[in-house]
Short mmCIF file of C-alpha atoms in Angstrom, two decimals:
data_model
loop_
_atom_site.label_atom_id
_atom_site.label_comp_id
_atom_site.label_asym_id
_atom_site.label_seq_id
_atom_site.Cartn_x
_atom_site.Cartn_y
_atom_site.Cartn_z
CA MET A 1 0.00 0.00 0.00
CA LYS A 2 1.40 3.38 -1.06
CA GLU A 3 1.94 6.03 1.56
CA ASN A 4 0.61 9.57 1.35
CA MET A 5 2.01 13.08 0.96
CA LEU A 6 0.68 16.27 2.57
CA ILE A 7 1.42 19.81 1.38
CA VAL A 8 0.83 22.75 3.73
CA HIS A 9 0.97 26.49 3.06
CA GLY A 10 1.96 28.86 5.85
CA GLY A 11 2.14 32.63 6.12
CA ALA A 12 1.18 35.22 3.52
CA PRO A 13 0.56 34.13 -0.09
CA THR A 14 2.76 35.28 -2.98
CA ALA A 15 2.47 35.49 -6.74
CA VAL A 16 4.16 32.08 -7.08
CA ILE A 17 3.16 30.00 -4.06
CA ASN A 18 0.73 28.09 -6.30
CA ALA A 19 3.59 27.53 -8.76
CA SER A 20 5.48 25.67 -6.02
CA LEU A 21 2.33 23.68 -5.31
CA TYR A 22 2.10 22.85 -9.02
CA GLY A 23 5.72 21.65 -9.11
CA ALA A 24 5.22 19.49 -6.04
CA VAL A 25 1.97 17.88 -7.23
CA LYS A 26 3.30 17.20 -10.73
CA GLU A 27 6.50 15.64 -9.37
CA ALA A 28 4.60 13.51 -6.84
CA LYS A 29 2.18 12.25 -9.48
CA ALA A 30 4.99 11.50 -11.94
CA SER A 31 6.95 9.51 -9.35
CA GLY A 32 4.35 6.77 -9.11
CA CYS A 33 5.43 6.31 -5.47
CA VAL A 34 2.78 8.38 -3.72
CA GLY A 35 -0.66 7.16 -2.76
CA ARG A 36 -2.77 10.23 -1.95
CA ILE A 37 -1.47 13.75 -2.48
CA TYR A 38 -3.19 15.96 0.06
CA GLY A 39 -3.31 19.69 0.69
CA ALA A 40 -4.03 20.99 4.21
CA ARG A 41 -7.15 23.14 3.98
CA SER A 42 -6.31 26.72 5.05
CA GLY A 43 -2.97 25.99 6.64
CA SER A 44 -1.44 24.05 9.52
CA GLY A 45 -4.57 24.11 11.68
CA ALA A 46 -6.10 21.49 9.39
CA ILE A 47 -3.44 18.86 10.04
CA ALA A 48 -4.61 17.73 13.47
CA GLY A 49 -8.15 17.07 12.27
CA GLY A 50 -7.20 15.62 8.90
CA ASP A 51 -9.05 18.35 6.99
CA PHE A 52 -7.37 17.62 3.68
CA ILE A 53 -7.98 18.40 0.01
CA ASP A 54 -7.32 15.56 -2.44
CA LEU A 55 -4.93 17.27 -4.84
CA GLY A 56 -4.52 14.12 -6.86
CA ALA A 57 -8.15 14.43 -7.94
CA VAL A 58 -7.74 17.99 -9.26
CA PRO A 59 -8.28 18.00 -13.06
CA ASP A 60 -5.18 18.52 -15.20
CA GLU A 61 -6.63 21.67 -16.77
CA THR A 62 -6.94 23.18 -13.30
CA LEU A 63 -3.43 22.14 -12.31
CA GLU A 64 -2.01 23.89 -15.37
CA LEU A 65 -3.53 27.18 -14.20
CA LEU A 66 -1.83 27.05 -10.79
CA PRO A 67 1.46 28.73 -11.82
CA PHE A 68 -0.52 31.73 -13.05
CA THR A 69 -3.00 32.01 -10.17
CA PRO A 70 -2.55 34.48 -7.27
CA GLY A 71 -3.15 33.73 -3.60
CA SER A 72 -3.11 30.18 -2.26
CA VAL A 73 -5.59 27.78 -3.84
CA ILE A 74 -5.47 25.51 -0.76
CA GLY A 75 -5.52 28.38 1.72
CA THR A 76 -2.89 29.37 4.23
CA SER A 77 -2.64 30.68 7.78
CA ARG A 78 -0.48 32.27 10.44
CA GLU A 79 -1.41 29.63 12.99
CA HIS A 80 0.55 29.92 16.23
CA LEU A 81 1.57 26.37 17.14
CA THR A 82 2.42 25.23 20.66
CA GLU A 83 4.49 22.26 21.76
CA LYS A 84 1.23 20.38 22.34
CA ASP A 85 0.15 21.21 18.79
CA TYR A 86 3.36 19.78 17.35
CA HIS A 87 2.80 16.52 19.21
CA THR A 88 -0.82 16.38 18.01
CA ILE A 89 0.28 17.05 14.43
CA ALA A 90 2.90 14.29 14.56
CA VAL A 91 0.29 11.80 15.79
CA SER A 92 -2.21 12.89 13.12
CA LEU A 93 0.32 12.52 10.31
CA LYS A 94 0.93 8.90 11.25
CA GLU A 95 -2.78 8.20 11.70
CA HIS A 96 -3.48 9.46 8.17
CA GLY A 97 -0.61 7.54 6.62
CA ILE A 98 1.37 10.68 5.79
CA ARG A 99 4.92 9.60 4.97
CA TRP A 100 5.99 12.91 3.45
CA LEU A 101 5.16 16.42 4.69
CA LEU A 102 6.01 19.46 2.57
CA PHE A 103 5.62 22.86 4.22
CA THR A 104 5.72 26.00 2.07
CA GLY A 105 6.46 29.25 3.87
CA GLY A 106 8.91 31.69 5.40
CA ASN A 107 10.83 31.84 8.67
CA GLY A 108 7.94 30.79 10.90
CA SER A 109 6.97 27.91 8.62
CA MET A 110 10.54 26.62 8.48
CA ASP A 111 10.61 26.74 12.28
CA ALA A 112 7.43 24.66 12.25
CA CYS A 113 9.09 22.17 9.89
CA GLY A 114 11.91 21.57 12.32
CA LYS A 115 9.61 21.26 15.32
CA ILE A 116 7.20 18.88 13.56
CA ALA A 117 10.12 16.68 12.54
CA ALA A 118 11.37 16.72 16.13
CA ALA A 119 7.92 15.84 17.46
CA ALA A 120 7.69 12.90 15.06
CA GLY A 121 10.78 11.59 16.78
CA ASP A 122 12.08 9.44 13.94
CA ASP A 123 12.29 9.43 10.15
CA SER A 124 8.90 7.75 9.68
CA VAL A 125 7.73 11.18 8.46
CA CYS A 126 10.03 13.08 6.10
CA VAL A 127 9.59 16.84 6.55
CA VAL A 128 10.85 19.15 3.79
CA GLY A 129 10.47 22.93 3.52
CA ILE A 130 9.65 24.89 0.38
CA PRO A 131 10.81 28.54 0.63
CA LYS A 132 8.30 31.35 0.16
CA THR A 133 8.60 35.02 1.05
CA ILE A 134 8.36 38.40 -0.65
CA ASP A 135 10.73 39.79 2.01
CA ASN A 136 13.63 37.56 0.90
CA ASP A 137 14.64 37.18 4.54
CA LEU A 138 15.17 33.41 4.62
CA ALA A 139 18.69 32.43 5.62
CA ALA A 140 21.08 30.19 3.67
CA THR A 141 19.44 30.58 0.24
CA ASP A 142 20.49 33.11 -2.40
CA HIS A 143 16.87 34.22 -2.68
CA ALA A 144 13.36 32.87 -2.13
CA PRO A 145 10.42 32.38 -4.51
CA GLY A 146 7.95 35.21 -4.17
CA PHE A 147 10.59 37.92 -3.91
CA GLY A 148 11.30 38.33 -7.63
CA SER A 149 7.66 38.99 -8.51
CA ALA A 150 7.12 41.40 -5.61
CA ALA A 151 10.35 43.18 -6.57
CA ARG A 152 9.13 43.54 -10.15
CA TYR A 153 5.82 45.00 -8.97
CA LEU A 154 7.50 47.56 -6.73
CA ALA A 155 10.13 48.54 -9.30
CA ALA A 156 7.49 48.96 -12.02
CA SER A 157 5.21 50.98 -9.72
CA VAL A 158 8.02 53.26 -8.56
CA ARG A 159 9.17 53.80 -12.13
CA GLU A 160 5.70 54.88 -13.20
CA LEU A 161 5.50 57.17 -10.18
CA CYS A 162 8.86 58.73 -11.06
CA TYR A 163 7.58 59.64 -14.53
CA ASP A 164 4.45 61.13 -13.00
CA VAL A 165 6.38 63.26 -10.52
CA ALA A 166 8.93 64.34 -13.13
CA SER A 167 6.09 65.45 -15.40
CA LEU A 168 4.56 67.69 -12.72
CA PRO A 169 7.42 68.34 -10.26
CA ILE A 170 5.52 70.12 -7.51
CA HIS A 171 5.59 67.66 -4.61
CA VAL A 172 7.35 64.86 -2.79
CA SER A 173 5.83 61.42 -3.20
CA VAL A 174 6.59 58.81 -0.53
CA ILE A 175 5.86 55.19 -1.41
CA GLU A 176 5.89 52.57 1.37
CA ALA A 177 7.30 49.10 0.79
CA MET A 178 6.61 45.97 2.83
CA GLY A 179 9.37 44.39 4.90
CA ARG A 180 9.47 44.80 8.68
CA ASN A 181 13.12 44.13 9.40
CA ALA A 182 14.68 43.33 6.02
CA GLY A 183 15.10 45.89 3.25
CA TRP A 184 15.46 43.57 0.26
CA LEU A 185 12.10 44.50 -1.24
CA THR A 186 12.49 48.22 -0.53
CA ALA A 187 15.93 48.09 -2.17
CA ALA A 188 14.40 46.57 -5.32
CA SER A 189 12.94 50.00 -6.07
CA VAL A 190 16.42 50.95 -7.33
CA LEU A 191 15.57 48.94 -10.46
CA ALA A 192 13.16 51.75 -11.33
CA GLN A 193 16.07 54.05 -12.09
CA ASP A 194 15.98 55.27 -15.66
CA GLU A 195 18.50 57.62 -17.22
CA ARG A 196 15.62 59.41 -18.97
CA CYS A 197 13.79 60.11 -15.73
CA GLY A 198 15.23 60.58 -12.24
CA GLY A 199 14.31 58.69 -9.13
CA PRO A 200 13.79 57.18 -6.76
CA HIS A 201 15.79 59.91 -5.08
CA LEU A 202 15.83 58.38 -1.60
CA VAL A 203 15.57 54.71 -0.58
CA LEU A 204 15.20 54.10 3.16
CA VAL A 205 15.68 50.56 4.50
CA PRO A 206 15.15 49.31 8.08
CA GLU A 207 18.78 48.22 8.44
CA LYS A 208 19.86 51.90 8.50
CA PRO A 209 18.65 54.01 11.47
CA PHE A 210 16.28 56.76 10.41
CA ASP A 211 17.47 60.28 11.23
CA GLN A 212 14.58 62.74 10.97
CA THR A 213 16.75 65.87 10.77
CA ALA A 214 19.02 64.44 8.07
CA PHE A 215 15.98 63.17 6.16
CA LEU A 216 14.30 66.57 6.10
CA ASP A 217 17.52 68.34 5.14
CA THR A 218 18.06 65.94 2.24
CA VAL A 219 14.46 66.25 1.04
CA SER A 220 14.74 70.05 1.14
CA THR A 221 17.93 69.96 -0.93
CA LEU A 222 16.46 67.54 -3.46
CA CYS A 223 13.30 69.62 -3.85
CA LYS A 224 15.35 72.71 -4.63
CA LYS A 225 17.26 70.74 -7.26
CA TYR A 226 14.48 68.70 -8.88
CA GLY A 227 11.17 70.20 -7.79
CA GLY A 228 9.59 66.77 -7.55
CA VAL A 229 11.08 64.01 -5.40
CA VAL A 230 10.28 60.29 -5.00
CA VAL A 231 11.07 58.55 -1.71
CA VAL A 232 10.74 54.79 -1.13
CA ALA A 233 10.59 53.82 2.55
CA SER A 234 10.32 50.49 4.34
CA GLU A 235 7.33 50.00 6.62
CA GLY A 236 9.77 48.99 9.36
CA LEU A 237 11.90 52.13 9.61
CA LYS A 238 13.47 52.54 13.05
CA ASP A 239 15.49 55.24 14.78
CA LYS A 240 18.98 54.74 16.20
CA SER A 241 17.56 53.18 19.37
CA GLY A 242 15.74 50.53 17.31
CA THR A 243 12.31 52.03 18.00
CA PRO A 244 9.90 52.09 15.02
CA ILE A 245 9.36 55.66 13.86
CA VAL A 246 5.64 54.86 13.72
CA PRO A 247 4.43 52.59 16.56
CA PRO A 248 2.87 49.27 15.46
CA VAL A 249 -0.91 49.37 15.47
CA PHE A 250 -1.17 45.64 16.22
CA THR A 251 1.17 42.95 17.50
CA ALA A 252 0.41 39.24 17.99
CA GLY A 253 3.36 36.90 18.34
CA ARG A 254 5.59 37.35 15.28
CA SER A 255 2.86 39.26 13.44
CA VAL A 256 3.45 43.00 13.57
CA TYR A 257 1.29 45.54 11.73
CA TYR A 258 3.10 48.83 11.52
CA GLY A 259 1.44 52.19 11.29
CA ASP A 260 1.39 54.20 8.08
CA VAL A 261 5.05 55.16 7.60
CA SER A 262 4.51 56.81 4.22
CA ALA A 263 1.81 59.07 5.64
CA HIS A 264 4.03 59.89 8.63
CA LEU A 265 6.93 60.93 6.40
CA SER A 266 4.64 62.94 4.12
CA ASN A 267 3.18 64.76 7.09
CA LEU A 268 6.69 65.57 8.35
CA ILE A 269 7.59 67.09 5.00
CA ILE A 270 4.43 69.17 4.93
CA GLN A 271 4.62 70.32 8.54
CA LYS A 272 8.38 70.86 8.87
CA LEU A 273 9.28 72.02 5.37
CA GLY A 274 6.06 73.46 4.04
CA ILE A 275 6.41 71.37 0.89
CA LYS A 276 3.56 69.49 -0.73
CA ALA A 277 3.81 65.76 -0.15
CA ARG A 278 1.73 62.68 -0.92
CA SER A 279 1.90 59.15 0.44
CA GLU A 280 1.37 55.91 -1.48
CA LYS A 281 1.02 52.47 0.10
CA PRO A 282 0.62 49.55 -2.33
CA GLY A 283 0.57 47.17 0.64
CA ILE A 284 -0.55 43.66 -0.26
CA LEU A 285 -1.47 44.67 -3.82
CA GLY A 286 2.06 43.78 -4.86
CA ARG A 287 2.28 40.59 -2.84
CA THR A 288 0.41 38.36 -5.25
CA SER A 289 0.24 40.46 -8.42
CA ILE A 290 0.06 38.13 -11.42
CA SER A 291 0.24 41.05 -13.86
CA CYS A 292 3.80 41.66 -12.60
CA GLN A 293 4.70 38.02 -11.99
CA SER A 294 8.33 37.28 -12.82
CA ALA A 295 8.82 34.36 -15.21
CA VAL A 296 12.10 33.54 -13.46
CA ASP A 297 10.35 33.59 -10.09
CA ARG A 298 7.59 31.33 -11.39
CA GLU A 299 9.96 28.73 -12.86
CA GLU A 300 12.13 28.69 -9.75
CA ALA A 301 9.05 28.28 -7.56
CA ILE A 302 8.06 25.25 -9.64
CA ALA A 303 11.62 23.92 -9.29
CA ALA A 304 11.47 24.39 -5.51
CA GLY A 305 8.30 22.27 -5.35
CA ARG A 306 9.80 19.55 -7.51
CA THR A 307 13.07 19.55 -5.56
CA ALA A 308 11.23 19.23 -2.26
CA VAL A 309 9.31 16.19 -3.49
CA GLN A 310 12.46 14.57 -4.88
CA ALA A 311 14.21 15.10 -1.56
CA ALA A 312 11.32 13.71 0.46
CA LEU A 313 10.97 10.61 -1.72
CA ALA A 314 14.71 10.03 -1.36
CA GLY A 315 14.23 9.90 2.41
CA LYS A 316 15.63 13.35 3.13
CA THR A 317 14.10 15.13 6.12
CA ARG A 318 14.66 18.33 8.13
CA VAL A 319 15.82 20.15 4.99
CA MET A 320 14.57 23.08 2.91
CA ALA A 321 14.87 23.41 -0.86
CA GLY A 322 16.89 26.55 -1.61
CA PHE A 323 18.82 28.15 -4.45
CA LYS A 324 22.50 28.64 -5.20
CA ARG A 325 23.48 31.17 -7.83
CA LYS A 326 25.88 29.81 -10.43
CA ALA A 327 28.99 31.75 -11.35
CA GLY A 328 29.20 33.33 -14.80
CA PRO A 329 28.10 36.40 -16.75
CA ASP A 330 24.58 35.10 -17.36
CA TYR A 331 22.18 34.41 -14.51
CA ALA A 332 21.53 30.80 -13.59
CA SER A 333 20.65 29.07 -10.34
CA GLU A 334 20.50 25.52 -9.09
CA PRO A 335 18.34 23.96 -6.35
CA VAL A 336 20.14 22.90 -3.18
CA LEU A 337 19.06 21.28 0.08
CA ILE A 338 19.67 23.28 3.26
CA PRO A 339 19.51 21.83 6.79
CA ILE A 340 16.34 23.22 8.36
CA GLU A 341 18.28 24.24 11.50
CA GLU A 342 20.11 26.84 9.38
CA VAL A 343 16.81 28.46 8.44
CA MET A 344 14.54 28.20 11.51
CA LEU A 345 13.72 31.79 12.54
CA HIS A 346 17.07 33.03 11.20
CA GLU A 347 16.13 36.35 9.63
CA ARG A 348 18.38 37.47 6.78
CA THR A 349 18.62 41.23 6.50
CA LEU A 350 19.91 43.27 3.57
CA ASP A 351 23.66 42.85 3.16
CA THR A 352 25.65 45.90 4.21
CA CYS A 353 27.57 45.90 0.92
CA TYR A 354 24.32 46.64 -0.92
CA MET A 355 23.62 49.87 1.00
CA SER A 356 25.12 53.27 0.25
CA GLU A 357 27.30 54.89 2.90
CA SER A 358 24.75 57.67 3.35
CA GLY A 359 22.07 55.14 4.24
CA THR A 360 19.60 56.80 1.86
CA GLY A 361 20.42 54.87 -1.28
CA ILE A 362 21.20 51.44 -2.69
CA ALA A 363 24.45 50.40 -4.34
CA GLN A 364 24.56 49.33 -7.96
CA GLU A 365 25.89 45.94 -6.84
CA PHE A 366 22.44 45.25 -5.48
CA ALA A 367 20.80 46.14 -8.79
CA SER A 368 23.12 43.69 -10.55
CA TRP A 369 22.20 40.98 -8.04
CA CYS A 370 18.46 41.64 -8.13
CA ARG A 371 17.83 42.43 -11.79
CA PRO A 372 17.78 38.81 -13.09
CA LEU A 373 15.17 37.81 -10.50
CA ILE A 374 12.44 40.11 -11.82
CA GLY A 375 12.22 38.17 -15.08
CA GLY A 376 13.46 40.55 -17.75
CA PRO A 377 13.62 44.33 -18.19
CA LEU A 378 10.72 46.61 -17.40
CA GLU A 379 8.68 47.91 -20.32
CA PRO A 380 10.42 50.78 -22.19
CA PHE A 381 9.01 54.30 -21.90
CA ALA A 382 9.45 57.26 -24.21
CA PRO A 383 11.93 59.87 -22.93
CA LEU A 384 10.60 63.08 -21.45
CA LEU A 385 10.84 65.77 -24.13
CA PHE A 386 10.88 68.92 -21.99
#
């Protein structure tokens, strides 16, 4: 009798989380080794009660749509699991004949992978992680699926905003990027830079302490030079003491909802400098945008799902599928397996070498690193003629 596989989604969805699901299901079906291929309905809370979706029964025409579908088709959650929960999950997996557990998610989900494997107590259940995060803050992997698409959305949006502001240069526009503690996504806005249109003029990441006086002085100088200025700021900006410049409006465990940083900065500019300012906050619009989905991101997400299944079927456990960038002038990556202990709640922040010395810009080395991940150049625009 063939044993079963269970796939779980944890944390926020991305533009390619369903692509990883597609890769996993296709690989499991092609192996001929798996009995039932299940999906946990709406996240980890479904495991204890065996509330599963039979993914093996999903029609092929539906499966083929998964890589191009936003959100999570099996649902996801930010379930806070206790030690008792991990024990209950381990028992349930064995009761339902689950030999292989694949968990797609970020830092918290990889922590859950390690703890579920520990609760199982032996290798009777192989637990493998599939990386997923728009924040790109997972340790030990060059990058994570979900980031490239979110980076493309932000870069494209900032570029359009820069053309708008350059056309009518009468105000400062502050756009807020997601990323509480890691500035990878905020930094991706540097890809909006276009020699035919300036901006973004300031990029503020959470790894660099925010200095209000220096910020206002710089904005004032830029306004005198350009008239219109574009600022990209992380939602998690903190001062030199590590205190968020806008207090969180809600905190529950690892979930932190920050206040409106873009509005705060805009208000500072208006009140302290007397300059017109507007705030923009795409928020979760860019998290699962299929219109800006990166083809590279999608294909690597599929590869992550396939790699995870291959590892599980080979008896590997307590590992996460990750990516190693190959050397050479042209971008290429290869899947690798990373011990889950190297990933569990290890938050990877933006590398110092990618930040400018001033702390208000991003080095070109970052652009070179990030550009391949967004799946090709942004659409060309006509130059400004005035």
